[in-house]
mmCIF file of C-alpha atoms and ligand atoms in Angstrom:
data_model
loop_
_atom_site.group_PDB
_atom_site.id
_atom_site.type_symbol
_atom_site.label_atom_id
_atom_site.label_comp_id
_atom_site.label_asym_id
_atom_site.label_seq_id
_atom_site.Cartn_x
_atom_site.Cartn_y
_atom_site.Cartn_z
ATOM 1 C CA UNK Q 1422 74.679 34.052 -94.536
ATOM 2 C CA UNK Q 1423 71.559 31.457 -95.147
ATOM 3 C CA UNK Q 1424 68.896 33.313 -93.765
ATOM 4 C CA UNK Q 1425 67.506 30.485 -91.320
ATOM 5 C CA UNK Q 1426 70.799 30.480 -89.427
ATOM 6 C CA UNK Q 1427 71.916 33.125 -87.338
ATOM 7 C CA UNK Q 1428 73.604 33.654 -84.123
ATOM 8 C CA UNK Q 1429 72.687 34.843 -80.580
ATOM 9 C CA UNK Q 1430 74.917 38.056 -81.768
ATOM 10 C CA UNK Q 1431 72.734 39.091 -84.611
ATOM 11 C CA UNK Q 1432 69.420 38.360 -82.837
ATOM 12 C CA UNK Q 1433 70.626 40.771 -80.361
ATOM 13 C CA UNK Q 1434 71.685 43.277 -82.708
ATOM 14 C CA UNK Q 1435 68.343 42.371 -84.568
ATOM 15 C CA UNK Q 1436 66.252 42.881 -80.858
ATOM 16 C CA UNK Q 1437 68.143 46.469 -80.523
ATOM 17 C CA UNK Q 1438 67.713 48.011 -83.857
ATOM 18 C CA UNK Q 1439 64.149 47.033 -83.545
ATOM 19 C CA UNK Q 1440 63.619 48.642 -79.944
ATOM 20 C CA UNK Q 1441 65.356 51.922 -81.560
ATOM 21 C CA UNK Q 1442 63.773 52.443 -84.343
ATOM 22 C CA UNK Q 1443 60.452 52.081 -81.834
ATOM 23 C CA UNK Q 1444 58.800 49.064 -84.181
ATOM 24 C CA UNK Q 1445 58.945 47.583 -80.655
ATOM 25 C CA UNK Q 1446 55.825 47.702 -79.527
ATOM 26 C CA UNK Q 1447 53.850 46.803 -82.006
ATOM 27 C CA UNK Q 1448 55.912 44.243 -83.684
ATOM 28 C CA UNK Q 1449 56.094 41.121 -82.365
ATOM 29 C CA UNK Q 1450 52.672 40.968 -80.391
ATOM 30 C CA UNK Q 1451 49.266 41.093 -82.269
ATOM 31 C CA UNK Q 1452 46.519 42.017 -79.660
ATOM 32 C CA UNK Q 1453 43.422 40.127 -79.727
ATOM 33 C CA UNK Q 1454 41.342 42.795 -78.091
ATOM 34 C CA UNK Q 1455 39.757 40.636 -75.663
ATOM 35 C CA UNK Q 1456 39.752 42.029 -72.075
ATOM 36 C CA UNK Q 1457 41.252 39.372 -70.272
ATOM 37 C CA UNK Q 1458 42.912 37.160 -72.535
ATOM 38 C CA UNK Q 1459 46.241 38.827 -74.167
ATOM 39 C CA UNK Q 1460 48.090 38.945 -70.573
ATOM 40 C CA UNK Q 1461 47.382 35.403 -70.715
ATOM 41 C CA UNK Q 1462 48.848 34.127 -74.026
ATOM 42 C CA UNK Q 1463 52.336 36.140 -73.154
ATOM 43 C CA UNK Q 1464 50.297 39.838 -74.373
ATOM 44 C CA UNK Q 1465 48.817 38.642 -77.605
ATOM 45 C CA UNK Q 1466 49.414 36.395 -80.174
ATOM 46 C CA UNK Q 1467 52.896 36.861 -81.236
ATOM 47 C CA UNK Q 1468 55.281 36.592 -84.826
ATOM 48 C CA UNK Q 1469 55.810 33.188 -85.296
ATOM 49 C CA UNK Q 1470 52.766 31.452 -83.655
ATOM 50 C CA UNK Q 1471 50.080 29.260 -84.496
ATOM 51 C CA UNK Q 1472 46.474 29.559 -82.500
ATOM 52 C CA UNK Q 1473 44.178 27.357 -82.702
ATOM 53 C CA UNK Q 1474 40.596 28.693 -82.048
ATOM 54 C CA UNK Q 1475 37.922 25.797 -81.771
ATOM 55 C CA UNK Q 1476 34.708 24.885 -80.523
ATOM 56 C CA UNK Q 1477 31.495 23.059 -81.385
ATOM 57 C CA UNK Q 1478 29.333 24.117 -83.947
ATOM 58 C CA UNK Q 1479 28.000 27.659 -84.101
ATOM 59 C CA UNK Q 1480 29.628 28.401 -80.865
ATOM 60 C CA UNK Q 1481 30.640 31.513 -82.340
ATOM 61 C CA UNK Q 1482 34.314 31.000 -84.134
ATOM 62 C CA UNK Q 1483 33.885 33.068 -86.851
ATOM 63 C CA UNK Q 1484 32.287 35.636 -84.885
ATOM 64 C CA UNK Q 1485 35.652 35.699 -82.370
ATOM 65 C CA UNK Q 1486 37.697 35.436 -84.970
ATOM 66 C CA UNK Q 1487 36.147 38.405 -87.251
ATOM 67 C CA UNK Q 1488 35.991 40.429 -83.911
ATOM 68 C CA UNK Q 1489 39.583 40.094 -83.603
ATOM 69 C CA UNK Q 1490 40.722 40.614 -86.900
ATOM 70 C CA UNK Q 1491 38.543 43.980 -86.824
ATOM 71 C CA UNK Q 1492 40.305 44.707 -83.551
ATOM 72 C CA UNK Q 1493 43.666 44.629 -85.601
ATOM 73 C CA UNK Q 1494 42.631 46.362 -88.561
ATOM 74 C CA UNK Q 1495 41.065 49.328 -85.927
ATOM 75 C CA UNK Q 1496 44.572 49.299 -84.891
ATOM 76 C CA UNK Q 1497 45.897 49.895 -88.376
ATOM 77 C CA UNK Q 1498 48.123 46.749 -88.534
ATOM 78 C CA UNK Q 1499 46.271 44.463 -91.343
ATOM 79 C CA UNK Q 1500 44.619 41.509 -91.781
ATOM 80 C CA UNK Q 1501 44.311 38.950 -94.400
ATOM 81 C CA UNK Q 1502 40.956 36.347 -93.458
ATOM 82 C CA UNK Q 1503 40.478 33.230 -95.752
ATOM 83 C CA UNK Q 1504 36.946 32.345 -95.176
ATOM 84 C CA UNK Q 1505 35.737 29.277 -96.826
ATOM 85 C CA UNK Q 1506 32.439 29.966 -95.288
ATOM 86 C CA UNK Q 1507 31.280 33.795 -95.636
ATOM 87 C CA UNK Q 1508 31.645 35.875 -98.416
ATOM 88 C CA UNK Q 1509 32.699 39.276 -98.143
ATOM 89 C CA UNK Q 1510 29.281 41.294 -98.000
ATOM 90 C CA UNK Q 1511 28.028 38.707 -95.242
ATOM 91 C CA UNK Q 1512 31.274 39.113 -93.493
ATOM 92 C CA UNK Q 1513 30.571 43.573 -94.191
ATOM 93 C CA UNK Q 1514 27.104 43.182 -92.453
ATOM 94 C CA UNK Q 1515 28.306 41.352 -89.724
ATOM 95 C CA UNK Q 1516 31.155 44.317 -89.050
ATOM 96 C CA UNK Q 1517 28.369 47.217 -89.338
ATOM 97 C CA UNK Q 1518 26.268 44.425 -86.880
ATOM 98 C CA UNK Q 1519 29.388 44.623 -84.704
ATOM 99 C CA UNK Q 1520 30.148 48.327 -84.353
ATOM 100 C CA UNK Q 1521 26.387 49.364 -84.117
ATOM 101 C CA UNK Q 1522 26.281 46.591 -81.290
ATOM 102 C CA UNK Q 1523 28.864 48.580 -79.421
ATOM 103 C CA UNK Q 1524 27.535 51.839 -80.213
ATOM 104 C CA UNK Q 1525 24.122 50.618 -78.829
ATOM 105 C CA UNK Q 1526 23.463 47.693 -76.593
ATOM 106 C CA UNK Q 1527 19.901 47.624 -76.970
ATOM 107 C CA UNK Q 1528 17.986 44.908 -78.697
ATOM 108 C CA UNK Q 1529 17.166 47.507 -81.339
ATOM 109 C CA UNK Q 1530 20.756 47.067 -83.287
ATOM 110 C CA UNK Q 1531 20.178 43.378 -84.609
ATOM 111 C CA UNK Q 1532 22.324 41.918 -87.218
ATOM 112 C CA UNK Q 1533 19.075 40.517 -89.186
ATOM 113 C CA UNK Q 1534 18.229 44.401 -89.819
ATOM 114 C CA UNK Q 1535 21.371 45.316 -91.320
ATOM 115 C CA UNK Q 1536 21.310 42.093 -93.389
ATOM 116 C CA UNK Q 1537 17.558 43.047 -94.601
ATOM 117 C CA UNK Q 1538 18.513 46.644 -95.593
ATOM 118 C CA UNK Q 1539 21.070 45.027 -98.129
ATOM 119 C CA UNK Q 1540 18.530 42.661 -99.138
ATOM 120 C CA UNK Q 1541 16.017 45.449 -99.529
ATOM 121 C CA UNK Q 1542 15.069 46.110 -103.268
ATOM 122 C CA UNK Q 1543 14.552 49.816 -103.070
ATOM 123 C CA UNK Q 1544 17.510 52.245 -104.842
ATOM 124 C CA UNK Q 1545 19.018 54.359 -102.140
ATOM 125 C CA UNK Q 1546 23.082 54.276 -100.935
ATOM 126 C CA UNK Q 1547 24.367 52.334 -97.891
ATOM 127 C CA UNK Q 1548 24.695 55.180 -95.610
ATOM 128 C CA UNK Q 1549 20.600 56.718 -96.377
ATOM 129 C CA UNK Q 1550 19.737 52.947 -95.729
ATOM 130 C CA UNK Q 1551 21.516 52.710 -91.980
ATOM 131 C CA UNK Q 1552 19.891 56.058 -91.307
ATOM 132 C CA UNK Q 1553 16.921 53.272 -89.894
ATOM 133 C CA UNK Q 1554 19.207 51.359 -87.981
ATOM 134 C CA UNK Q 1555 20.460 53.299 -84.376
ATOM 135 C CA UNK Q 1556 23.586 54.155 -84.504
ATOM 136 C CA UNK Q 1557 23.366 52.336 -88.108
ATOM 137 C CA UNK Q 1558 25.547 55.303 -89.902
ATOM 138 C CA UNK Q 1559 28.088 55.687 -87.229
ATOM 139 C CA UNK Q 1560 28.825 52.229 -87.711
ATOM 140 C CA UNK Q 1561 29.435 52.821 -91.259
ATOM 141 C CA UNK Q 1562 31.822 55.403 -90.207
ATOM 142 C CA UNK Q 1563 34.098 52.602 -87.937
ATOM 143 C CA UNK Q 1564 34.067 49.994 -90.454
ATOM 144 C CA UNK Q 1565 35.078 52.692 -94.016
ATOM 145 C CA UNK Q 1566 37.927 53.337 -91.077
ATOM 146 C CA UNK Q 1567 39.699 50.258 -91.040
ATOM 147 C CA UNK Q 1568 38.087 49.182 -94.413
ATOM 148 C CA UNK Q 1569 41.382 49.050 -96.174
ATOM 149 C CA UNK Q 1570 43.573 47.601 -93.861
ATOM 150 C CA UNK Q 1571 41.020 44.209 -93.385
ATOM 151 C CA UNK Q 1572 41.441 41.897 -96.529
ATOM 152 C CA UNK Q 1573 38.941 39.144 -97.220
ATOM 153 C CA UNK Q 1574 39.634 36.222 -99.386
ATOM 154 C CA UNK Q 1575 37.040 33.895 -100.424
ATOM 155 C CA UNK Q 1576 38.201 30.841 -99.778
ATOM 156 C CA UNK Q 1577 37.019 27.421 -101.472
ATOM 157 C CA UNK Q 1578 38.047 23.774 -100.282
ATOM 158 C CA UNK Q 1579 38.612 23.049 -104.172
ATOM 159 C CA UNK Q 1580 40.941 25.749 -105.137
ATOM 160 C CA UNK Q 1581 42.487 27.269 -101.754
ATOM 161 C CA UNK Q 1582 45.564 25.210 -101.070
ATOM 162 C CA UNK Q 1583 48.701 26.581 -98.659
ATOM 163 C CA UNK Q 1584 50.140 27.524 -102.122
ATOM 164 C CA UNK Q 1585 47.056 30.065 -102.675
ATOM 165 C CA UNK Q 1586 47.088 31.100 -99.246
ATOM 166 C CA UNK Q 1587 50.834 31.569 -99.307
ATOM 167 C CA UNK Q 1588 50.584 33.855 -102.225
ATOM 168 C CA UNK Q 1589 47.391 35.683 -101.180
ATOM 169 C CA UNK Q 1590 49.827 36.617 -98.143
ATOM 170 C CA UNK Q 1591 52.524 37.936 -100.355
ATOM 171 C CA UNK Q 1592 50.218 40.030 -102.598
ATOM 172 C CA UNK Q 1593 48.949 41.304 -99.038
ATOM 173 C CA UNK Q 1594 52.068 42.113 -97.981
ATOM 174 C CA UNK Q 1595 52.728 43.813 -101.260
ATOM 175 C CA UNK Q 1596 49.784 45.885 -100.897
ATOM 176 C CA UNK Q 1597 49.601 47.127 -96.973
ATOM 177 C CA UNK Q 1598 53.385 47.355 -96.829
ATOM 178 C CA UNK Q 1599 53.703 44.854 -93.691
ATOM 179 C CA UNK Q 1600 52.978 41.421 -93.290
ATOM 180 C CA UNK Q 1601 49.330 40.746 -91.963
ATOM 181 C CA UNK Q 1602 47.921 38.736 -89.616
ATOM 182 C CA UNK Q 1603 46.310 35.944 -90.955
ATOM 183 C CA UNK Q 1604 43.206 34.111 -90.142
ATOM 184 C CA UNK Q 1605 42.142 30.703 -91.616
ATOM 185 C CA UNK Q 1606 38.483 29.845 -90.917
ATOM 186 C CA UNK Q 1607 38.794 27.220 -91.336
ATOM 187 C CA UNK Q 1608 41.308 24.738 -91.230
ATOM 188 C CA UNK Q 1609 39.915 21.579 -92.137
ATOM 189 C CA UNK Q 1610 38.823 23.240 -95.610
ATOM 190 C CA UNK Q 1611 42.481 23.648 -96.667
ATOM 191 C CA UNK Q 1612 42.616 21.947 -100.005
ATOM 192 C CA UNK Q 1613 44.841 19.578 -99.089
ATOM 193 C CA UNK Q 1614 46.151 16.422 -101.856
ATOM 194 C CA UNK Q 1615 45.651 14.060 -98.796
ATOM 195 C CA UNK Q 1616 42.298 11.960 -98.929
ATOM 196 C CA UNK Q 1617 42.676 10.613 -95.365
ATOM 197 C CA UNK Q 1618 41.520 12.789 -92.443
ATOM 198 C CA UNK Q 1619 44.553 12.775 -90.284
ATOM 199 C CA UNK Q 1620 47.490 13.091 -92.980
ATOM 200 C CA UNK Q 1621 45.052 15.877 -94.502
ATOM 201 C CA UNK Q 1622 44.971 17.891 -90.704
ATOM 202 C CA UNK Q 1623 48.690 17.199 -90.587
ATOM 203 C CA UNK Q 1624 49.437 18.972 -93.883
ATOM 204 C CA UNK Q 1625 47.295 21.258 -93.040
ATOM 205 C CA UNK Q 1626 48.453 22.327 -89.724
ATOM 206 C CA UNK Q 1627 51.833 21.653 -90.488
ATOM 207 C CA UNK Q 1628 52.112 24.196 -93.179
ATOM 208 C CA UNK Q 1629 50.125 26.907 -90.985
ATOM 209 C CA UNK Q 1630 53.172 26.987 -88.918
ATOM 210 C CA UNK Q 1631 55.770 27.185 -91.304
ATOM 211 C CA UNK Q 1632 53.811 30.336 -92.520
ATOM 212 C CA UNK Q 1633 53.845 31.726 -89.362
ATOM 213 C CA UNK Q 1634 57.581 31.151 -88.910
ATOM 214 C CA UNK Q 1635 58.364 32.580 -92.582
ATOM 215 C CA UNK Q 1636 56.160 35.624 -92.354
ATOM 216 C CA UNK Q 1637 56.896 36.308 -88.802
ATOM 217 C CA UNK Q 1638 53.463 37.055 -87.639
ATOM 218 C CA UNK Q 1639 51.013 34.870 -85.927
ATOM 219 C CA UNK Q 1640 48.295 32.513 -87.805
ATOM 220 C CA UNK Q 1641 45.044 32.356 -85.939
ATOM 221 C CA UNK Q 1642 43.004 28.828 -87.685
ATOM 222 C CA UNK Q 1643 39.925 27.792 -86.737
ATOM 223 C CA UNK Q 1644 39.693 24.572 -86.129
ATOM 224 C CA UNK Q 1645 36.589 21.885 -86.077
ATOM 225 C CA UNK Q 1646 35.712 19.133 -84.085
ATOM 226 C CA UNK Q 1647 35.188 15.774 -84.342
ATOM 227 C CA UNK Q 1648 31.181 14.608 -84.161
ATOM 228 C CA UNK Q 1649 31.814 12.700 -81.280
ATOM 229 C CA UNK Q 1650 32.327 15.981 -79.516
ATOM 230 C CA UNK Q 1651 29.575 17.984 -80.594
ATOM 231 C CA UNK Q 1652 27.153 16.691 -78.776
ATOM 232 C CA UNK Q 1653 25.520 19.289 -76.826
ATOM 233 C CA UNK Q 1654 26.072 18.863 -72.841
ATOM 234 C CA UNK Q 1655 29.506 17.548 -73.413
ATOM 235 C CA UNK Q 1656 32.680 19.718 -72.632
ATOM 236 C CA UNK Q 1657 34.869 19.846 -76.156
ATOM 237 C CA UNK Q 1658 38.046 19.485 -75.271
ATOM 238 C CA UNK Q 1659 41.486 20.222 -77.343
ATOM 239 C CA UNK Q 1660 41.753 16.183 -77.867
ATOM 240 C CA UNK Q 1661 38.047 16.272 -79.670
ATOM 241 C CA UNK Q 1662 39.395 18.717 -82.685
ATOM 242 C CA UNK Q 1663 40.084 16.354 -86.087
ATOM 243 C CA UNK Q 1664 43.520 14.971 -86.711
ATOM 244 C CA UNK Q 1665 44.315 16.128 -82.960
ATOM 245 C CA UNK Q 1666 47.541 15.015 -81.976
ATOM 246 C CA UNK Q 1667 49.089 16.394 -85.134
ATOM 247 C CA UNK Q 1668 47.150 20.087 -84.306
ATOM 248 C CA UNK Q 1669 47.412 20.114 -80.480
ATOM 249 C CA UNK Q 1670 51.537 19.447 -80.906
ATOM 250 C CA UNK Q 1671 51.831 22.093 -83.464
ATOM 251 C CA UNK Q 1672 50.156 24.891 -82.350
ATOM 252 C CA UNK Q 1673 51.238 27.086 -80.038
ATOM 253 C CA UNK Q 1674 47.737 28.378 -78.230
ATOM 254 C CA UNK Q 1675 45.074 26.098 -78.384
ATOM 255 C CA UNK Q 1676 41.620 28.385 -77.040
ATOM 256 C CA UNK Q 1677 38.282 26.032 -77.349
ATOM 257 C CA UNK Q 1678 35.069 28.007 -77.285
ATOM 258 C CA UNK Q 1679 32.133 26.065 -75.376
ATOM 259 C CA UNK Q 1680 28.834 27.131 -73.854
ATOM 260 C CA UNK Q 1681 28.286 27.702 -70.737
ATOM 261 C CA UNK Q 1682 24.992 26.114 -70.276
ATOM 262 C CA UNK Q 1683 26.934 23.091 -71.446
ATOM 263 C CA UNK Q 1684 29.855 22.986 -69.084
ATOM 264 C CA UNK Q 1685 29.009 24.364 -66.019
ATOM 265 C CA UNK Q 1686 28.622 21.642 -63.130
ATOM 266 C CA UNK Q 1687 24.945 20.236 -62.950
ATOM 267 C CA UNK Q 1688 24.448 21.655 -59.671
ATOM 268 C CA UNK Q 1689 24.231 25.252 -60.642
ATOM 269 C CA UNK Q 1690 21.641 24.300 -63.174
ATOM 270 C CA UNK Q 1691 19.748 21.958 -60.707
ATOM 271 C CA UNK Q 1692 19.387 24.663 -57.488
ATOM 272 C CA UNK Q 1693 19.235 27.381 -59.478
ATOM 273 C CA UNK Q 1694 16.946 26.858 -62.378
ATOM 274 C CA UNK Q 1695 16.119 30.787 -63.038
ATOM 275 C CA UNK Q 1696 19.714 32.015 -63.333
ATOM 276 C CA UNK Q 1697 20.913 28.710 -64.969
ATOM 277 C CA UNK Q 1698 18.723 29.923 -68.043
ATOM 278 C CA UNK Q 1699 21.440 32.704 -68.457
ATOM 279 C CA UNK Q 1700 24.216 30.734 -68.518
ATOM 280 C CA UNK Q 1701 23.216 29.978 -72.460
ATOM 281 C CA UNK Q 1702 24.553 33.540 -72.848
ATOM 282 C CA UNK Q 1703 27.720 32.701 -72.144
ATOM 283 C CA UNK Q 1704 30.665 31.391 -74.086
ATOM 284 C CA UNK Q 1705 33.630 29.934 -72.041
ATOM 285 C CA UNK Q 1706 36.555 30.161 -73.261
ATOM 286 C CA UNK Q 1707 39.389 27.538 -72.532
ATOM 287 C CA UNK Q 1708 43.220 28.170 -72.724
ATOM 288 C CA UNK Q 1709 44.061 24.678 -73.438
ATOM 289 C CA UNK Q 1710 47.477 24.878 -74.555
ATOM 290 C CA UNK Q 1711 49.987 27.926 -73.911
ATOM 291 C CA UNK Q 1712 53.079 28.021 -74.975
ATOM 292 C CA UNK Q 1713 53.556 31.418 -73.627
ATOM 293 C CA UNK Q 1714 52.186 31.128 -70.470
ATOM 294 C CA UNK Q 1715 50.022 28.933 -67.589
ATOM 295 C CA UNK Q 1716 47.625 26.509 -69.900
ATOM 296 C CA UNK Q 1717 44.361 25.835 -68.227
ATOM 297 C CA UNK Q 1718 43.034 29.290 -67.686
ATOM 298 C CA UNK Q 1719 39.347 29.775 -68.655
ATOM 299 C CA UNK Q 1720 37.232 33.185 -69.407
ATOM 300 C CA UNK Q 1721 34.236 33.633 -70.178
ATOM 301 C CA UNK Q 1722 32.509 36.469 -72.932
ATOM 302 C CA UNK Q 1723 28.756 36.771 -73.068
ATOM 303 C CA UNK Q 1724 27.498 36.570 -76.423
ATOM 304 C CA UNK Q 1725 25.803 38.908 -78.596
ATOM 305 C CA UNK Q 1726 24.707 36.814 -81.615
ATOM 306 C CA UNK Q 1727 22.211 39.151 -82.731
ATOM 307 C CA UNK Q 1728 24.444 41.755 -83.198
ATOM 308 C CA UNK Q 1729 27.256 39.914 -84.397
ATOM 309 C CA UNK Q 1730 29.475 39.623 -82.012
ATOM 310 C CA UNK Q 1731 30.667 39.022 -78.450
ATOM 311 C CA UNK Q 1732 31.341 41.668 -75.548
ATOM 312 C CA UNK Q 1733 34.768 43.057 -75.599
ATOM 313 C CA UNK Q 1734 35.671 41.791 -71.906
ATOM 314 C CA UNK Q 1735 36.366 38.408 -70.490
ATOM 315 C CA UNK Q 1736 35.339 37.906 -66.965
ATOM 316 C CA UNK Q 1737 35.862 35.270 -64.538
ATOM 317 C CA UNK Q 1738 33.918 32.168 -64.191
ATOM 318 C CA UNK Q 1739 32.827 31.354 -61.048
ATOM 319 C CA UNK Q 1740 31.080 28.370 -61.408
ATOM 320 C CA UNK Q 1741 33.042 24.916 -61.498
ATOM 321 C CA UNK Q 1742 32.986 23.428 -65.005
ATOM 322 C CA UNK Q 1743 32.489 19.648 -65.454
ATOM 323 C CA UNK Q 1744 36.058 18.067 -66.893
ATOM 324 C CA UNK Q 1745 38.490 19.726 -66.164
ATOM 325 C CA UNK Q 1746 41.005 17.789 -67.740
ATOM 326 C CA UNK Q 1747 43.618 19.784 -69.739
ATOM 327 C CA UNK Q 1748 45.866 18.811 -73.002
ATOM 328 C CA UNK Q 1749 49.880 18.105 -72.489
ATOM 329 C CA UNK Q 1750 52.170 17.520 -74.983
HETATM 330 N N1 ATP M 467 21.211 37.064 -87.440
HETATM 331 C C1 ATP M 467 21.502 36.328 -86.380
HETATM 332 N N2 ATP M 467 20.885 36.525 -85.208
HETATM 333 C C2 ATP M 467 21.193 35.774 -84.129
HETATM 334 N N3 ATP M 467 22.120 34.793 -84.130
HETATM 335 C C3 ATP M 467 22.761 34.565 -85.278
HETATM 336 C C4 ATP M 467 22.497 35.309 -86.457
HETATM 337 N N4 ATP M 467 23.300 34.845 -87.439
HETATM 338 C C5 ATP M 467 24.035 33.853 -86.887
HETATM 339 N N5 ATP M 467 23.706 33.675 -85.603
HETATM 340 C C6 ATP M 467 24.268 32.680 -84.663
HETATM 341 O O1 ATP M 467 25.508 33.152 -84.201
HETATM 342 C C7 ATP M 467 26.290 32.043 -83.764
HETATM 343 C C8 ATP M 467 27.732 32.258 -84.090
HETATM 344 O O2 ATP M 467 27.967 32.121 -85.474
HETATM 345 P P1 ATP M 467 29.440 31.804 -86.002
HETATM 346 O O3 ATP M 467 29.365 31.668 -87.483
HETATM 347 O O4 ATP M 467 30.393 32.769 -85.434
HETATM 348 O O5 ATP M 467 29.708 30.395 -85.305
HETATM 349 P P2 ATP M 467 30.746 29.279 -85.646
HETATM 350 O O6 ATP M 467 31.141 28.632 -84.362
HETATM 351 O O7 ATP M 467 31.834 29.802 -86.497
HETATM 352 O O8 ATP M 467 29.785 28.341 -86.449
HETATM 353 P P3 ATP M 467 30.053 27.206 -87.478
HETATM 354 O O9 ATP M 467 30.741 26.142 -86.727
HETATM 355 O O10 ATP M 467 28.654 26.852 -87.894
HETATM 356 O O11 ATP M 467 30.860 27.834 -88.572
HETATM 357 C C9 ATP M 467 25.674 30.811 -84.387
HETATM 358 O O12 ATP M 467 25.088 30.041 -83.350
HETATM 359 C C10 ATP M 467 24.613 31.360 -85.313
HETATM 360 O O13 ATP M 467 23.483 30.518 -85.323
#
């Protein structure tokens, strides 16, 4: 039978044989890692689905998105990442950043020291050279862990089409023996043949989800926003992200990434001037469309730039946030 039609009979059958052969668990979800947010988006991002991860500029995308991919790979499920942005070794320092961060809180793990022992000139290995960095060779340890299970393509807006990424998938797939999760960072570098900004974000976005759908694992894109909307002290909002009505209808999760400093209502910065300061710390996260649960939610992470990445668990916000206005289909 054509493969795209089926009936409720073999779905079932499909459903059971799945459950007893115990690829159950793990096979239809993909975990972000985030404390907080996978009960929300129906326990993770799941086969099939299209997120859509955006946010003003430098609010820490790649750094989400990296931190979730790594949570997969830890897993041992693999990832495929198209950056257009970072190549590999810059995307490598930020990982050892990110584990060493965990290992050790302190201010003394800093991204910009890991980056300088790979710049530094003298001839010594990798591992003698995080000796200086705390918890520098542990770190080391984590990442050569899940090294081969986290793919890295480097992506270019000239040559990486949804043909190239489509095939980069397959030879994935090929290689790791399942079909990865895939991250796109980010979308509106997709070569695309269109010229115009919206038909080009329609392609685009359009294609992410049939790749979804035929691989049968979920497509986390990054997505970027219109100028308008990156000006600082102004909520982004789902309806702010280029070509948006084509990207808001087909994705499935829409999470936008803003600072809290940025959105939090002026009265906590006005009577509170001291702890207002530490807002800046925080990134709020936004569920602004769910298709697998209540849209609207928010969360917030505090951010750990230095080292590369955010902390692990989403908390509550307590403070009212200016606009809050939601996305509906
Ligand atoms: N070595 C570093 N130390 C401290 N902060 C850093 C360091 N390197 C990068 N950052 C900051 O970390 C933040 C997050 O970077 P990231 O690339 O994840 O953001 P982004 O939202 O994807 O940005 P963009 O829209 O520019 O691609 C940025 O504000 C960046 O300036």
């Amino acid at each position: 039978m054509d493969q795209q039609l089926t009936t409720v009979g073999a779905s079932l059958a499909r459903s059971d044989e799945r459950m007893l052969t115990g690829r159950n668990a793990a096979g239809r979800v993909w975990k972000t890692g985030f404390g907080g947010l996978d009960p929300l988006i129906g326990g993770g991002m799941r086969a099939g689905s299209l997120i859509l991860l955006a946010g003003p500029q430098g609010l820490g995308k790649s750094t989400f998105a990296l931190q979730i991919a790594r949570n997969n790979a830890a897993s041992g499920r693999p990832v495929l990442y198209f950056s257009y942005e970072h190549d590999a070794e810059d995307m490598t320092q930020k990982l050892l950043a990110m584990e060493a961060g965990e290992l050790d809180e302190s201010d003394q793990v800093r991204l910009n020291s890991i980056r300088s022992i790979f710049d530094d000139l003298w001839v010594s290995s990798l591992d003698h050279r995080l000796e200086s960095v705390p918890s520098g060779v542990e770190a080391l340890a984590k990442v050569s862990h899940y090294s081969e299970m986290l793919f890295l393509h480097r992506s270019t807006g000239t040559r990486t089409d949804l043909a190239a990424i489509q095939s980069a998938v397959e030879a994935v797939r090929e290689l790791a023996g399942t079909t990865p999760l895939v991250v796109v960072d980010y979308m509106q570098k997709v070569k695309s043949s269109h010229t115009d900004d919206d038909a080009r974000s329609t392609e685009v976005v359009e294609g992410l989800k049939d790749l979804a759908i035929d691989i049968s694992a979920p497509v986390l894109a990054i997505a970027a926003a219109e100028k308008e909307a990156l000006r600082s002290g102004r909520r982004m909002r789902s309806n702010d992200l280029r070509g948006s009505s084509a990207l808001a209808y087909e994705a499935d999760v829409v999470l936008v990434l803003n600072n809290k400093f940025d959105i939090v209502a002026r009265h906590h910065l006005t009577y509170d001037v001291g702890n207002a300061e530490r807002f800046r710390d925080y990134a709020v996260l936004s569920i602004e469309k769910n298709r697998f649960g209540r849209d609207g939610a928010v969360l917030q992470f505090r951010t750990r730039f230095d080292q590369g990445r955010f902390d692990a668990e989403g908390t509550d916000v307590q403070e009212q946030l200016i606009d809050e206005r939601i996305f509906r289909e």
